[in-house]
Coordinates of C-alpha atoms in Angstrom, one line a residue:
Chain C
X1 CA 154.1 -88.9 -19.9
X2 CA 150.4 -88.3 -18.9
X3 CA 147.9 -87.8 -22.3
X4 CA 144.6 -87.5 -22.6
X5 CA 142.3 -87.9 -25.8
X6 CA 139.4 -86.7 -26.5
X7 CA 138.1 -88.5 -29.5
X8 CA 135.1 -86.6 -30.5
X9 CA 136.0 -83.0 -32.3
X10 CA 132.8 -81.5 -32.7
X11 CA 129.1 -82.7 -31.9
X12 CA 126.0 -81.2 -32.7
X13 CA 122.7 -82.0 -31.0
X14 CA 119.0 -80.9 -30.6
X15 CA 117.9 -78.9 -28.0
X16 CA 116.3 -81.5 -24.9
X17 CA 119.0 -84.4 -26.2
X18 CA 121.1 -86.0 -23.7
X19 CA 124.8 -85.8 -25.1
X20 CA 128.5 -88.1 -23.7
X21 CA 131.3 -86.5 -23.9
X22 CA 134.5 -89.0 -23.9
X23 CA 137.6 -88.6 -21.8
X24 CA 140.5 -91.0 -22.2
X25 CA 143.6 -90.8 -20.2
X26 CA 146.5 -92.5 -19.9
X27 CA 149.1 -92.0 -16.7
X28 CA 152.0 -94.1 -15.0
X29 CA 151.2 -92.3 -11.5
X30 CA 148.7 -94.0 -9.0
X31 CA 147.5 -90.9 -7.6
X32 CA 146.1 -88.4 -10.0
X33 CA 143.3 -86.1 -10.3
X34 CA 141.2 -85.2 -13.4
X35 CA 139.2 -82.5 -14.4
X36 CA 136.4 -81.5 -16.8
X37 CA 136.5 -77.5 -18.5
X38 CA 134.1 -75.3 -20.4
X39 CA 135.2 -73.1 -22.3
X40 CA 132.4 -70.8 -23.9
X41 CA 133.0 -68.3 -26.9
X42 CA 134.2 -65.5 -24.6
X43 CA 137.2 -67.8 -23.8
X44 CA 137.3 -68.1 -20.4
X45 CA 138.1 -72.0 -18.8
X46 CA 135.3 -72.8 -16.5
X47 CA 136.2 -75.2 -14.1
X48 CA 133.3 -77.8 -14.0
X49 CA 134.4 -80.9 -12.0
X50 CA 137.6 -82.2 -10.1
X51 CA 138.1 -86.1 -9.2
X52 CA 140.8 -87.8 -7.6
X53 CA 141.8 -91.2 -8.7
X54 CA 141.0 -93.1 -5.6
X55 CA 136.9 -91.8 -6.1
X56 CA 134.9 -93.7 -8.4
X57 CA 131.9 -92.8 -7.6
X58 CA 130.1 -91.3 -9.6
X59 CA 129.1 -87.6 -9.7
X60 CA 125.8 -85.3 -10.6
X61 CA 125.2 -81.9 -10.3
X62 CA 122.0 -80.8 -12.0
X63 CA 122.2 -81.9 -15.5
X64 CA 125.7 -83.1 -15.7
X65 CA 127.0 -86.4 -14.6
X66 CA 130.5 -87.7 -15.1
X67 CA 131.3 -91.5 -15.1
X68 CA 134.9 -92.2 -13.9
X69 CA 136.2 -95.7 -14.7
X70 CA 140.1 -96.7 -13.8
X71 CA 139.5 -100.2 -15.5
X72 CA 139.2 -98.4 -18.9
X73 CA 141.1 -94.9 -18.0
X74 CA 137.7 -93.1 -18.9
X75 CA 136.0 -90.1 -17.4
X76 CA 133.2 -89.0 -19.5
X77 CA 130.9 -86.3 -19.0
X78 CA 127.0 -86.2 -19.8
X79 CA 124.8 -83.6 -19.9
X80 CA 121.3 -84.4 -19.8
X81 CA 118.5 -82.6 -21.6
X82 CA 121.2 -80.6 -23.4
X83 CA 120.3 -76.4 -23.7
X84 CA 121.6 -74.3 -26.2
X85 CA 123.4 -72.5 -23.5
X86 CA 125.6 -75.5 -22.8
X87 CA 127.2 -74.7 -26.4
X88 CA 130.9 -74.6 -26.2
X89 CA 134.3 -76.6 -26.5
X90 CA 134.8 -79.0 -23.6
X91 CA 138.1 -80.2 -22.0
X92 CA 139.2 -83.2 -20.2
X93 CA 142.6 -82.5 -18.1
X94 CA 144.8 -84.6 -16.1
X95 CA 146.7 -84.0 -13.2
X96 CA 151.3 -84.2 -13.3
X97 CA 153.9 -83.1 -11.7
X98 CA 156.3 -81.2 -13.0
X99 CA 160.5 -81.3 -12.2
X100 CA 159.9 -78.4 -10.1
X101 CA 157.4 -79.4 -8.0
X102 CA 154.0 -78.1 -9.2
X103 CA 151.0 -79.8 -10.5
X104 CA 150.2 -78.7 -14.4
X105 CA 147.2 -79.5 -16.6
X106 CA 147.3 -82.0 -19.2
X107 CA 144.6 -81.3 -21.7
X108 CA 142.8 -83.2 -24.4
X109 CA 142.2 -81.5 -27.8
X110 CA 138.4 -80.6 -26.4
X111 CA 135.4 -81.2 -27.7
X112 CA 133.0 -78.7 -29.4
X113 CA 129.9 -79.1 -28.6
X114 CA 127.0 -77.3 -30.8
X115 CA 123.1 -77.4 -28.9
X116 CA 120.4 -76.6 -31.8
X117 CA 117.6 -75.1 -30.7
Chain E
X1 CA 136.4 -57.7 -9.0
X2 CA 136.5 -61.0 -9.0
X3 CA 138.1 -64.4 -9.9
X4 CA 140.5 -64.3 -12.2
X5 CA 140.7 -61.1 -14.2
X6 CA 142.7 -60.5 -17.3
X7 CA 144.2 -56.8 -19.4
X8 CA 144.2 -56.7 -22.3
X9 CA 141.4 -58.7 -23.9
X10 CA 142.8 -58.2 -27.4
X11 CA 146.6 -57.4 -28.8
X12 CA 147.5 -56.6 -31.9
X13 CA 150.9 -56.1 -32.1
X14 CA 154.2 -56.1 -34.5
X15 CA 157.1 -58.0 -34.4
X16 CA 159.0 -55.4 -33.1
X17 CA 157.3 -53.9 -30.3
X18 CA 156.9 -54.4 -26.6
X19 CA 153.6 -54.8 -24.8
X20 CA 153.0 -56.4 -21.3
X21 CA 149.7 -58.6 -20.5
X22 CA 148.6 -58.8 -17.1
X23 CA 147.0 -60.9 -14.6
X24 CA 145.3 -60.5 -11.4
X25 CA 143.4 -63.0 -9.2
X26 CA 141.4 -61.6 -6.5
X27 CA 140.6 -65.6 -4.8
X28 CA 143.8 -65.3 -2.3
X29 CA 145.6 -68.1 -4.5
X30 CA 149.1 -68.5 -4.3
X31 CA 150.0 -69.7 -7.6
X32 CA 149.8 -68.6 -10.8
X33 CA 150.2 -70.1 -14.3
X34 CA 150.6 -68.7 -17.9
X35 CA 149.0 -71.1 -20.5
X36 CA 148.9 -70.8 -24.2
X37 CA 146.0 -72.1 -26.5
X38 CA 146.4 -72.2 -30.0
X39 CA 144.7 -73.3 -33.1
X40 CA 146.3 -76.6 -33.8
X41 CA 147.4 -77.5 -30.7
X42 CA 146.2 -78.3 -27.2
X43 CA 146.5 -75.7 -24.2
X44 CA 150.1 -75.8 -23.2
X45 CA 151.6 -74.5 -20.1
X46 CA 153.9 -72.2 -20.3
X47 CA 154.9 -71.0 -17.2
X48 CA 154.2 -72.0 -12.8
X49 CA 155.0 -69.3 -9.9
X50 CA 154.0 -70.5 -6.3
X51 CA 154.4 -67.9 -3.8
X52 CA 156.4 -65.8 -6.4
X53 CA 158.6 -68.3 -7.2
X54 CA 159.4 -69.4 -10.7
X55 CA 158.9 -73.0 -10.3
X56 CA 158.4 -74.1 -14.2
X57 CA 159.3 -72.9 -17.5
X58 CA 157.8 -75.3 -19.9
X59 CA 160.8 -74.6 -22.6
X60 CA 159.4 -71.1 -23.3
X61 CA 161.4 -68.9 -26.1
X62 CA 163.1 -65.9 -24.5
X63 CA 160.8 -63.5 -26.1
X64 CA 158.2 -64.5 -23.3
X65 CA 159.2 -62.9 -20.0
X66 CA 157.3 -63.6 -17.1
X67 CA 157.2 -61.2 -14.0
X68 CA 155.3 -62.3 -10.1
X69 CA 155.8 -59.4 -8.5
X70 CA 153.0 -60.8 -5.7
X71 CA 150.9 -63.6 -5.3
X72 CA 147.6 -61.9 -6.7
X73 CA 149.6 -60.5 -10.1
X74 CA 151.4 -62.0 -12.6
X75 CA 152.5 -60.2 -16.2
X76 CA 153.8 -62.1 -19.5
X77 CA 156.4 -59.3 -21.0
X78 CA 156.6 -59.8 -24.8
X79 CA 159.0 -58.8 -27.3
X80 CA 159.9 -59.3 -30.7
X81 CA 157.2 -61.7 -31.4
X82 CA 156.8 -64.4 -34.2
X83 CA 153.2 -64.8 -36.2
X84 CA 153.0 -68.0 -35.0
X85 CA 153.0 -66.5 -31.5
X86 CA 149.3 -65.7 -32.2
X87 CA 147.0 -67.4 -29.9
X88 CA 144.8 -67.3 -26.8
X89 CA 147.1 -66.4 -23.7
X90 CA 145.2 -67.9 -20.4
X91 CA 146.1 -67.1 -16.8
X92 CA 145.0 -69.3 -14.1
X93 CA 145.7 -69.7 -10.7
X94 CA 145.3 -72.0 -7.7
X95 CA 145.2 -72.3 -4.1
X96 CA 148.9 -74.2 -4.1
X97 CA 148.5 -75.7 -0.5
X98 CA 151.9 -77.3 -0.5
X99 CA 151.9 -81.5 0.0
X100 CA 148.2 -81.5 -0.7
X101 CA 147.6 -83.1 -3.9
X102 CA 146.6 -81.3 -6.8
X103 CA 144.2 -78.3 -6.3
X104 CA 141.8 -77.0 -8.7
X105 CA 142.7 -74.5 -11.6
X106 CA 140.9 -71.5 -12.0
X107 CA 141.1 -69.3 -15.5
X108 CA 141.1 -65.6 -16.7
X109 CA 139.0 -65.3 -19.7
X110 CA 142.5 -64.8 -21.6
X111 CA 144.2 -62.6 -24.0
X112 CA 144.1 -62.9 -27.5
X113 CA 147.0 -62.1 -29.2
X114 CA 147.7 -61.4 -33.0
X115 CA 151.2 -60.6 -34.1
X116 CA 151.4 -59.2 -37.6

């Protein structure tokens, strides 16, 4: 079965620091898709980044960056010049199919990241 | 409206009553997922409709009873709760364009439940 680990619990940074968070996943299937969450104190899941396993290129948008690497199963996510507003517990998902036909979210434990002013 | 909305923000309930959260998406999706987040363990999924259609049920106890009555809704009917049914009750849903890999995930800011 698919897993994904997120080693790092919590983190807590200054204000202006660049921070990585790590994304581990392990998976049988050749085609797959992972996907990086934020999920702020009001709760809601906010969808951040979607890659397919057949793109490693690597992807910015504005101060995040996500470096996808099938050699060691990683996806980590960067934010650069890290803002207080970017406080909140991150999540690395993976892609599997279910018996009945769908696609569900595997999640990692998240991450919580804590930006000091 | 917009995205993926969610009623109510907050239960409290007993273990013997009946309440009803609901769902709505207002992105023209097709499916629609019930996820549950709780403290000590990862978001699970719960439940998968596409196009109405109950296509998963990730093991869930009876007590959870999940109605599609259309694409853009989607309630999770509870009854006779346990504590340990407290947690953070997501809905998402997604475009489902069947054959087409997997297509991205979009979430509710959730319910959170407390069952005394």
């Amino acid at each position: 079965a698919q897993k994904v680990t997120q080693a790092q619990t919590e983190i807590s940074v200054v204000e202006k620091e660049d921070v990585t968070l790590d994304c581990v996943y392990e998976t049988r299937d050749t085609t797959y898709y992972l996907f990086w969450y934020k999920q702020p104190p009001s709760g809601e899941l906010v969808f951040l980044i979607r890659r397919n396993s057949f793109d490693e290129q690597n992807e910015i948008s504005g101060r995040y960056s996500w470096n996808f690497q099938k050699s060691t199963s990683s996806f980590n996510f960067t934010i650069t010049a890290s803002q207080v507003v970017d406080s909140a517990v991150y999540f690395c998902a993976l892609s599997e199919p279910t018996q009945g036909g769908s696609e569900k979210l595997v999640f990692g434990k998240g991450t919580k990241l804590t930006v000091n002013p | 409206e917009t995205g993926v909305t969610q009623t109510p923000r907050h239960l409290v309930m007993g273990m013997t009553n009946k309440k009803s959260l609901k769902c709505e998406q207002h992105l023209g999706h097709n499916a629609m997922y019930w996820y549950k987040q709780s403290a000590k363990k990862p978001l699970e999924l719960m439940f998968v409709y596409n196009f109405k259609e109950q296509t998963e049920n990730n093991s869930v106890p009876s007590r959870f009873s999940p109605e599609c009555p259309n694409s853009s809704h989607l309630f999770l009917h509870l009854h006779t709760l346990q504590p340990e049914d407290s947690a953070l009750y997501l809905c998402a849903s997604s475009q489902a364009v069947r054959g087409v890999g997997t297509d991205t995930q979009y979430f509710g800011p959730g319910t959170r439940l407390t069952v005394l």
